[in-house]
Short mmCIF file of N, CA, C and O in Angstrom, two decimals:
data_model
loop_
_atom_site.label_atom_id
_atom_site.label_comp_id
_atom_site.label_asym_id
_atom_site.label_seq_id
_atom_site.Cartn_x
_atom_site.Cartn_y
_atom_site.Cartn_z
N MET N 1 3.94 19.54 18.33
CA MET N 1 4.47 18.75 16.87
C MET N 1 3.64 18.81 15.66
O MET N 1 2.35 18.84 15.87
N ASN N 2 4.36 19.54 14.72
CA ASN N 2 3.08 19.45 13.70
C ASN N 2 2.60 18.37 13.26
O ASN N 2 3.46 17.06 13.04
N ALA N 3 1.28 18.41 12.84
CA ALA N 3 0.39 17.08 12.09
C ALA N 3 1.32 16.21 10.81
O ALA N 3 1.22 15.20 11.06
N PHE N 4 1.26 17.07 10.25
CA PHE N 4 2.09 17.17 8.75
C PHE N 4 3.27 16.02 8.94
O PHE N 4 3.31 15.16 8.40
N PHE N 5 4.19 16.75 9.89
CA PHE N 5 5.31 16.27 10.17
C PHE N 5 5.20 14.72 10.85
O PHE N 5 5.98 13.59 10.30
N GLU N 6 4.42 14.51 11.68
CA GLU N 6 4.04 13.54 12.46
C GLU N 6 3.80 12.23 11.58
O GLU N 6 3.98 10.96 11.27
N THR N 7 2.64 12.54 10.70
CA THR N 7 2.18 11.70 10.13
C THR N 7 3.07 11.18 8.75
O THR N 7 3.40 10.45 8.23
N GLY N 8 4.16 12.02 8.26
CA GLY N 8 5.12 11.80 7.41
C GLY N 8 5.95 11.37 7.86
O GLY N 8 6.58 10.22 7.37
N LEU N 9 6.33 11.40 9.41
CA LEU N 9 7.46 10.87 9.91
C LEU N 9 6.84 9.02 10.20
O LEU N 9 7.74 8.26 9.77
N SER N 10 5.45 8.84 10.53
CA SER N 10 4.79 7.73 10.43
C SER N 10 5.36 6.70 9.31
O SER N 10 5.31 5.52 9.46
N PHE N 11 4.75 7.47 8.18
CA PHE N 11 4.61 6.90 6.89
C PHE N 11 6.65 6.39 6.65
O PHE N 11 6.56 5.43 6.15
N ILE N 12 7.19 7.32 6.62
CA ILE N 12 9.16 7.06 6.83
C ILE N 12 9.20 5.86 7.14
O ILE N 12 10.06 4.76 7.01
N LEU N 13 9.07 5.63 8.71
CA LEU N 13 9.11 4.73 9.45
C LEU N 13 8.39 3.45 8.95
O LEU N 13 8.96 2.32 9.43
N PHE N 14 7.33 3.17 8.51
CA PHE N 14 6.68 2.29 7.88
C PHE N 14 7.02 1.41 6.71
O PHE N 14 6.90 0.52 5.99
N LEU N 15 8.07 2.88 5.87
CA LEU N 15 8.11 2.55 4.30
C LEU N 15 9.04 1.24 4.20
O LEU N 15 8.78 0.48 3.24
N PRO N 16 9.96 0.66 4.96
CA PRO N 16 10.75 -0.11 4.75
C PRO N 16 9.81 -1.89 5.08
O PRO N 16 9.56 -2.45 3.67
N THR N 17 8.82 -1.81 5.38
CA THR N 17 7.74 -2.64 5.55
C THR N 17 6.84 -2.54 4.50
O THR N 17 6.87 -3.54 3.57
N PHE N 18 6.66 -1.64 3.97
CA PHE N 18 5.76 -0.91 2.43
C PHE N 18 6.84 -1.50 1.36
O PHE N 18 6.03 -2.36 0.43
N ALA N 19 7.88 -1.63 1.82
CA ALA N 19 8.80 -1.83 0.64
C ALA N 19 8.89 -3.39 0.50
O ALA N 19 8.74 -3.88 -0.94
N ILE N 20 8.83 -4.03 1.47
CA ILE N 20 9.00 -5.50 1.72
C ILE N 20 8.13 -6.08 1.13
O ILE N 20 7.83 -6.70 0.18
N VAL N 21 6.80 -5.66 1.50
CA VAL N 21 5.93 -6.02 1.06
C VAL N 21 5.27 -5.97 -0.55
O VAL N 21 4.57 -6.37 -1.43
N GLY N 22 5.42 -4.35 -0.85
CA GLY N 22 5.59 -4.40 -2.15
C GLY N 22 6.45 -5.19 -3.21
O GLY N 22 5.81 -5.14 -4.26
N ALA N 23 7.71 -5.37 -2.78
CA ALA N 23 8.36 -5.80 -3.52
C ALA N 23 7.79 -7.67 -3.87
O ALA N 23 7.77 -8.33 -4.75
N LEU N 24 7.49 -8.13 -2.80
CA LEU N 24 6.95 -9.62 -2.76
C LEU N 24 5.76 -9.33 -3.81
O LEU N 24 5.41 -10.34 -4.33
N TYR N 25 4.97 -8.58 -3.58
CA TYR N 25 3.94 -8.27 -4.69
C TYR N 25 4.25 -7.92 -6.31
O TYR N 25 3.60 -8.95 -7.10
N CYS N 26 5.48 -7.38 -6.29
CA CYS N 26 5.67 -7.46 -7.65
C CYS N 26 6.76 -8.78 -8.16
O CYS N 26 6.41 -8.86 -9.67
N ALA N 27 7.27 -9.06 -7.01
CA ALA N 27 7.71 -10.63 -7.39
C ALA N 27 7.16 -12.02 -8.01
O ALA N 27 7.50 -12.56 -8.86
N TRP N 28 5.93 -11.99 -7.36
CA TRP N 28 4.96 -13.15 -7.65
C TRP N 28 4.03 -12.79 -8.61
O TRP N 28 2.97 -12.02 -7.93
N PRO N 29 3.26 -13.68 -9.57
CA PRO N 29 4.19 -14.59 -10.15
C PRO N 29 5.41 -13.99 -10.67
O PRO N 29 5.91 -12.90 -11.25
N ARG N 30 6.05 -14.96 -10.88
CA ARG N 30 7.47 -14.72 -11.65
C ARG N 30 7.24 -14.38 -13.07
O ARG N 30 8.16 -14.00 -13.69
N ALA N 31 6.54 -15.07 -13.88
CA ALA N 31 6.16 -14.55 -15.46
C ALA N 31 4.69 -14.73 -15.56
O ALA N 31 3.77 -14.97 -14.90
N PRO N 32 4.18 -13.61 -16.54
CA PRO N 32 4.80 -12.95 -17.16
C PRO N 32 5.64 -11.56 -17.20
O PRO N 32 5.10 -10.96 -16.22
N ARG N 33 6.52 -11.27 -17.19
CA ARG N 33 7.03 -10.26 -17.10
C ARG N 33 7.72 -9.34 -18.46
O ARG N 33 8.57 -9.33 -18.74
N GLY N 34 6.93 -8.49 -18.11
CA GLY N 34 7.16 -7.28 -19.65
C GLY N 34 6.70 -5.89 -18.80
O GLY N 34 6.68 -5.66 -17.92
N ALA N 35 6.90 -5.06 -20.08
CA ALA N 35 6.74 -3.13 -19.35
C ALA N 35 5.49 -3.33 -19.26
O ALA N 35 5.22 -2.58 -18.23
N ALA N 36 4.13 -4.17 -19.46
CA ALA N 36 2.53 -3.22 -19.53
C ALA N 36 2.78 -4.11 -17.87
O ALA N 36 1.75 -3.44 -17.03
N ARG N 37 3.19 -5.02 -17.76
CA ARG N 37 3.04 -5.75 -15.70
C ARG N 37 3.63 -4.62 -15.10
O ARG N 37 3.30 -4.53 -14.08
N TRP N 38 4.80 -4.76 -15.71
CA TRP N 38 5.83 -3.66 -14.96
C TRP N 38 5.15 -2.13 -14.48
O TRP N 38 5.13 -1.56 -13.41
N LEU N 39 4.17 -1.53 -15.18
CA LEU N 39 3.82 -0.20 -15.33
C LEU N 39 2.82 -0.38 -14.46
O LEU N 39 2.23 0.31 -13.67
N ALA N 40 1.73 -1.71 -14.80
CA ALA N 40 0.38 -2.14 -13.94
C ALA N 40 1.02 -2.40 -12.35
O ALA N 40 0.69 -1.74 -11.34
N ASP N 41 2.39 -3.05 -12.14
CA ASP N 41 2.63 -2.94 -10.71
C ASP N 41 2.88 -1.77 -10.05
O ASP N 41 2.65 -1.87 -9.01
N VAL N 42 4.20 -0.72 -10.81
CA VAL N 42 4.40 0.39 -10.34
C VAL N 42 3.11 1.13 -10.19
O VAL N 42 2.66 2.02 -8.88
N GLY N 43 1.80 1.34 -10.97
CA GLY N 43 0.67 2.09 -10.73
C GLY N 43 0.04 1.78 -9.66
O GLY N 43 -0.55 2.31 -8.96
N VAL N 44 -0.12 0.43 -9.09
CA VAL N 44 -0.54 0.04 -7.76
C VAL N 44 0.03 0.35 -6.77
O VAL N 44 -0.34 0.43 -5.80
N LEU N 45 1.24 0.05 -6.94
CA LEU N 45 1.85 0.61 -5.55
C LEU N 45 2.02 1.77 -5.33
O LEU N 45 1.89 2.43 -4.05
N ALA N 46 1.97 2.74 -6.52
CA ALA N 46 1.46 4.61 -6.31
C ALA N 46 0.16 4.31 -5.95
O ALA N 46 0.28 5.47 -4.96
N LEU N 47 -0.38 3.15 -6.38
CA LEU N 47 -2.04 3.82 -5.81
C LEU N 47 -1.94 3.41 -4.48
O LEU N 47 -2.67 4.14 -3.09
N ALA N 48 -1.52 2.36 -3.91
CA ALA N 48 -1.50 1.71 -2.49
C ALA N 48 -0.58 3.32 -1.41
O ALA N 48 -1.33 3.20 -0.67
N ALA N 49 0.24 3.28 -2.17
CA ALA N 49 1.29 4.69 -1.23
C ALA N 49 0.14 5.53 -0.94
O ALA N 49 0.45 6.06 -0.11
N GLY N 50 -0.37 6.20 -2.20
CA GLY N 50 -0.92 7.28 -1.82
C GLY N 50 -2.50 6.96 -0.71
O GLY N 50 -2.62 7.37 0.04
N ALA N 51 -2.76 5.99 -0.91
CA ALA N 51 -4.04 5.77 -0.26
C ALA N 51 -3.84 5.47 1.06
O ALA N 51 -4.64 5.65 1.65
N SER N 52 -2.25 4.59 1.35
CA SER N 52 -1.99 4.81 2.45
C SER N 52 -1.70 5.76 3.21
O SER N 52 -1.76 6.33 4.40
N ILE N 53 -1.29 7.12 2.56
CA ILE N 53 -0.55 8.00 2.96
C ILE N 53 -2.01 8.89 3.66
O ILE N 53 -2.02 9.68 4.51
N PHE N 54 -3.55 8.76 2.85
CA PHE N 54 -4.36 9.57 2.77
C PHE N 54 -5.33 8.71 3.79
O PHE N 54 -5.67 9.71 5.09
N ALA N 55 -5.04 7.62 4.40
CA ALA N 55 -5.58 6.92 5.23
C ALA N 55 -4.76 7.34 6.49
O ALA N 55 -5.38 7.62 7.88
N MET N 56 -3.47 7.23 6.56
CA MET N 56 -2.84 7.82 8.00
C MET N 56 -3.09 9.45 8.20
O MET N 56 -3.32 9.53 9.41
N ARG N 57 -3.09 9.93 7.61
CA ARG N 57 -3.62 11.43 7.77
C ARG N 57 -4.71 11.74 8.04
O ARG N 57 -5.30 12.43 8.99
N TRP N 58 -5.98 10.85 7.87
CA TRP N 58 -7.18 10.77 8.32
C TRP N 58 -7.47 10.12 9.45
O TRP N 58 -8.06 10.73 10.35
N GLY N 59 -6.39 9.06 9.82
CA GLY N 59 -6.46 8.28 10.87
C GLY N 59 -5.78 9.48 12.01
O GLY N 59 -6.50 9.20 13.19
N PHE N 60 -4.74 10.10 11.75
CA PHE N 60 -4.40 10.85 12.56
C PHE N 60 -5.42 12.19 13.20
O PHE N 60 -5.16 12.23 14.35
N ASP N 61 -5.89 12.59 12.17
CA ASP N 61 -7.18 13.71 12.40
C ASP N 61 -8.36 12.95 13.67
O ASP N 61 -8.58 13.51 13.92
N ALA N 62 -8.60 11.59 12.87
CA ALA N 62 -9.81 11.22 13.50
C ALA N 62 -9.08 10.32 15.04
O ALA N 62 -10.58 9.84 15.94
N GLY N 63 -8.21 9.96 15.10
CA GLY N 63 -7.67 8.97 16.45
C GLY N 63 -7.92 10.16 17.86
O GLY N 63 -7.39 10.71 17.98
N THR N 64 -8.87 9.69 18.15
CA THR N 64 -9.17 10.06 19.69
C THR N 64 -9.15 8.91 20.41
O THR N 64 -9.94 7.81 20.15
N GLY N 65 -9.44 9.31 21.84
CA GLY N 65 -9.74 8.35 22.87
C GLY N 65 -8.48 8.20 24.46
O GLY N 65 -7.79 9.28 24.26
N SER N 66 -9.26 7.37 25.22
CA SER N 66 -8.09 7.52 26.57
C SER N 66 -6.65 7.43 26.38
O SER N 66 -5.93 7.91 27.31
N GLY N 67 -6.00 6.68 25.06
CA GLY N 67 -5.10 6.67 24.76
C GLY N 67 -3.90 7.94 24.73
O GLY N 67 -2.99 7.78 24.81
N GLY N 68 -4.69 9.33 24.72
CA GLY N 68 -3.91 10.17 24.63
C GLY N 68 -3.21 10.52 23.16
O GLY N 68 -3.49 10.03 22.27
N HIS N 69 -2.10 11.27 23.25
CA HIS N 69 -1.22 11.21 21.96
C HIS N 69 -0.67 10.37 21.51
O HIS N 69 -0.86 10.03 20.15
N LEU N 70 -0.31 9.60 22.16
CA LEU N 70 0.28 7.92 21.49
C LEU N 70 -1.20 7.47 21.00
O LEU N 70 -0.81 6.97 19.31
N TRP N 71 -2.37 7.43 21.01
CA TRP N 71 -3.15 6.84 20.34
C TRP N 71 -3.74 7.26 18.79
O TRP N 71 -3.59 6.45 17.86
N ARG N 72 -3.48 8.44 18.44
CA ARG N 72 -3.48 9.29 17.01
C ARG N 72 -2.33 8.27 15.90
O ARG N 72 -3.03 7.83 15.38
N GLN N 73 -1.08 7.96 16.54
CA GLN N 73 -0.22 7.33 16.12
C GLN N 73 -0.43 6.13 15.71
O GLN N 73 -0.23 5.63 14.51
N ILE N 74 -1.15 5.47 16.55
CA ILE N 74 -1.11 3.73 16.57
C ILE N 74 -2.47 3.64 15.32
O ILE N 74 -2.40 2.70 14.35
N VAL N 75 -3.63 4.54 15.53
CA VAL N 75 -4.80 4.27 14.82
C VAL N 75 -4.20 4.86 13.11
O VAL N 75 -4.13 4.01 12.28
N ALA N 76 -3.38 5.78 13.17
CA ALA N 76 -2.79 6.45 11.79
C ALA N 76 -2.14 5.39 10.91
O ALA N 76 -2.13 4.87 9.91
N THR N 77 -1.20 4.37 12.10
CA THR N 77 -0.04 3.05 11.35
C THR N 77 -0.99 2.22 10.85
O THR N 77 -0.67 1.50 9.94
N LEU N 78 -1.93 1.96 11.93
CA LEU N 78 -2.55 0.81 11.85
C LEU N 78 -3.69 0.87 10.33
O LEU N 78 -3.93 -0.06 9.54
N LEU N 79 -4.41 2.13 10.16
CA LEU N 79 -4.84 2.33 9.08
C LEU N 79 -4.21 2.37 7.58
O LEU N 79 -4.40 1.98 6.99
N ALA N 80 -3.13 2.66 8.09
CA ALA N 80 -2.00 3.12 6.97
C ALA N 80 -1.48 1.51 6.44
O ALA N 80 -1.75 1.07 5.18
N TYR N 81 -1.60 0.99 7.39
CA TYR N 81 -0.72 -0.36 6.74
C TYR N 81 -2.25 -1.62 6.28
O TYR N 81 -2.10 -2.12 5.33
N GLY N 82 -3.26 -1.15 6.85
CA GLY N 82 -4.37 -1.77 6.21
C GLY N 82 -4.93 -1.50 4.91
O GLY N 82 -5.34 -2.13 4.49
N VAL N 83 -5.16 -0.39 4.65
CA VAL N 83 -5.03 0.28 3.46
C VAL N 83 -3.86 -0.35 2.63
O VAL N 83 -4.74 -0.51 1.36
N PHE N 84 -3.19 -0.39 2.54
CA PHE N 84 -2.10 -0.46 1.74
C PHE N 84 -2.06 -1.96 1.57
O PHE N 84 -2.43 -2.58 0.27
N LEU N 85 -2.07 -2.73 2.18
CA LEU N 85 -2.60 -4.23 2.33
C LEU N 85 -3.74 -4.55 1.37
O LEU N 85 -3.99 -5.69 0.71
N ALA N 86 -4.57 -3.69 2.00
CA ALA N 86 -6.13 -3.89 1.02
C ALA N 86 -5.69 -3.61 -0.54
O ALA N 86 -6.78 -4.28 -0.96
N VAL N 87 -5.31 -2.63 -0.67
CA VAL N 87 -5.61 -2.55 -2.19
C VAL N 87 -4.60 -3.73 -3.14
O VAL N 87 -4.81 -3.88 -3.95
N LEU N 88 -3.58 -3.62 -2.53
CA LEU N 88 -2.71 -4.97 -3.27
C LEU N 88 -3.53 -5.89 -2.89
O LEU N 88 -3.59 -6.79 -3.97
N ALA N 89 -4.34 -6.70 -1.98
CA ALA N 89 -5.33 -7.49 -1.99
C ALA N 89 -6.40 -7.50 -3.17
O ALA N 89 -6.52 -8.50 -3.51
N LEU N 90 -6.89 -6.21 -3.22
CA LEU N 90 -7.57 -6.35 -4.46
C LEU N 90 -7.11 -6.12 -5.58
O LEU N 90 -7.92 -7.09 -6.89
N ALA N 91 -5.47 -5.87 -5.92
CA ALA N 91 -5.10 -5.79 -7.02
C ALA N 91 -4.62 -6.76 -7.53
O ALA N 91 -4.53 -7.29 -8.60
N TRP N 92 -4.37 -8.16 -6.70
CA TRP N 92 -3.76 -9.29 -7.15
C TRP N 92 -4.97 -10.18 -7.92
O TRP N 92 -4.43 -10.65 -9.08
N PRO N 93 -6.05 -9.97 -7.54
CA PRO N 93 -6.56 -11.05 -8.11
C PRO N 93 -6.90 -10.65 -9.83
O PRO N 93 -7.16 -11.41 -11.06
N MET N 94 -7.03 -8.73 -9.64
CA MET N 94 -7.10 -8.58 -10.92
C MET N 94 -6.23 -8.77 -11.60
O MET N 94 -6.19 -8.96 -13.08
N ARG N 95 -5.11 -8.30 -11.28
CA ARG N 95 -3.87 -8.70 -12.01
C ARG N 95 -3.65 -9.93 -12.77
O ARG N 95 -3.41 -10.18 -13.67
N ALA N 96 -4.08 -10.93 -11.73
CA ALA N 96 -4.11 -12.31 -12.35
C ALA N 96 -5.15 -12.90 -13.47
O ALA N 96 -4.50 -13.39 -14.50
N ARG N 97 -6.21 -12.34 -13.54
CA ARG N 97 -7.22 -12.28 -14.51
C ARG N 97 -6.81 -11.57 -15.40
O ARG N 97 -6.84 -12.18 -16.73
N TRP N 98 -5.93 -10.66 -15.28
CA TRP N 98 -5.44 -9.64 -16.78
C TRP N 98 -4.34 -10.07 -17.55
O TRP N 98 -4.48 -10.43 -18.43
N MET N 99 -3.81 -11.06 -16.55
CA MET N 99 -2.35 -11.70 -17.13
C MET N 99 -3.17 -12.90 -17.66
O MET N 99 -2.41 -13.52 -18.73
N ARG N 100 -3.83 -13.81 -17.07
CA ARG N 100 -4.68 -14.77 -18.23
C ARG N 100 -4.95 -14.20 -19.39
O ARG N 100 -5.12 -15.25 -20.44
N GLY N 101 -5.81 -13.12 -19.44
CA GLY N 101 -6.46 -12.70 -20.48
C GLY N 101 -5.23 -12.02 -21.49
O GLY N 101 -5.72 -12.59 -22.76
N ARG N 102 -4.02 -11.69 -21.47
CA ARG N 102 -2.90 -11.88 -22.07
C ARG N 102 -2.41 -12.81 -22.51
O ARG N 102 -2.29 -13.14 -23.61
N SER N 103 -2.42 -14.13 -21.57
CA SER N 103 -1.88 -15.19 -22.23
C SER N 103 -2.52 -15.62 -23.43
O SER N 103 -2.21 -16.20 -24.07
N ARG N 104 -4.35 -15.31 -23.21
CA ARG N 104 -4.91 -15.70 -24.15
C ARG N 104 -4.90 -15.24 -25.69
O ARG N 104 -5.51 -15.19 -26.36
N GLY N 105 -4.44 -14.05 -25.39
CA GLY N 105 -4.71 -12.99 -26.57
C GLY N 105 -5.99 -12.05 -26.18
O GLY N 105 -5.74 -11.55 -27.33
N GLU N 106 -6.55 -11.74 -25.27
CA GLU N 106 -7.52 -11.05 -25.16
C GLU N 106 -7.43 -9.49 -25.09
O GLU N 106 -8.13 -9.16 -25.02
N GLY N 107 -5.86 -8.87 -24.62
CA GLY N 107 -5.73 -7.65 -24.59
C GLY N 107 -5.31 -7.62 -22.88
O GLY N 107 -4.22 -7.36 -22.42
#
């Protein structure tokens, strides 16, 4: 089977989980909600998805071991999910600091 197809399929199968986590990231906190916040959230989600796809492809290529072909899928999926969560975890406090600065009129 083609590696491109397999990693793409893994990402598609994990897409509902990414969508739920991404929706929770965007939904909290509820205020303020403006165009700048919406664009920032979409940008973070796009970055998280892109980094996740990259990590999944890298993990699929790097996954070796006694588990055989299944191990490659497991490594790729774990890396993709971990990178997605890591990007959101890094963006969360940065967004909070940015929103505090905007509420004080700093930009």
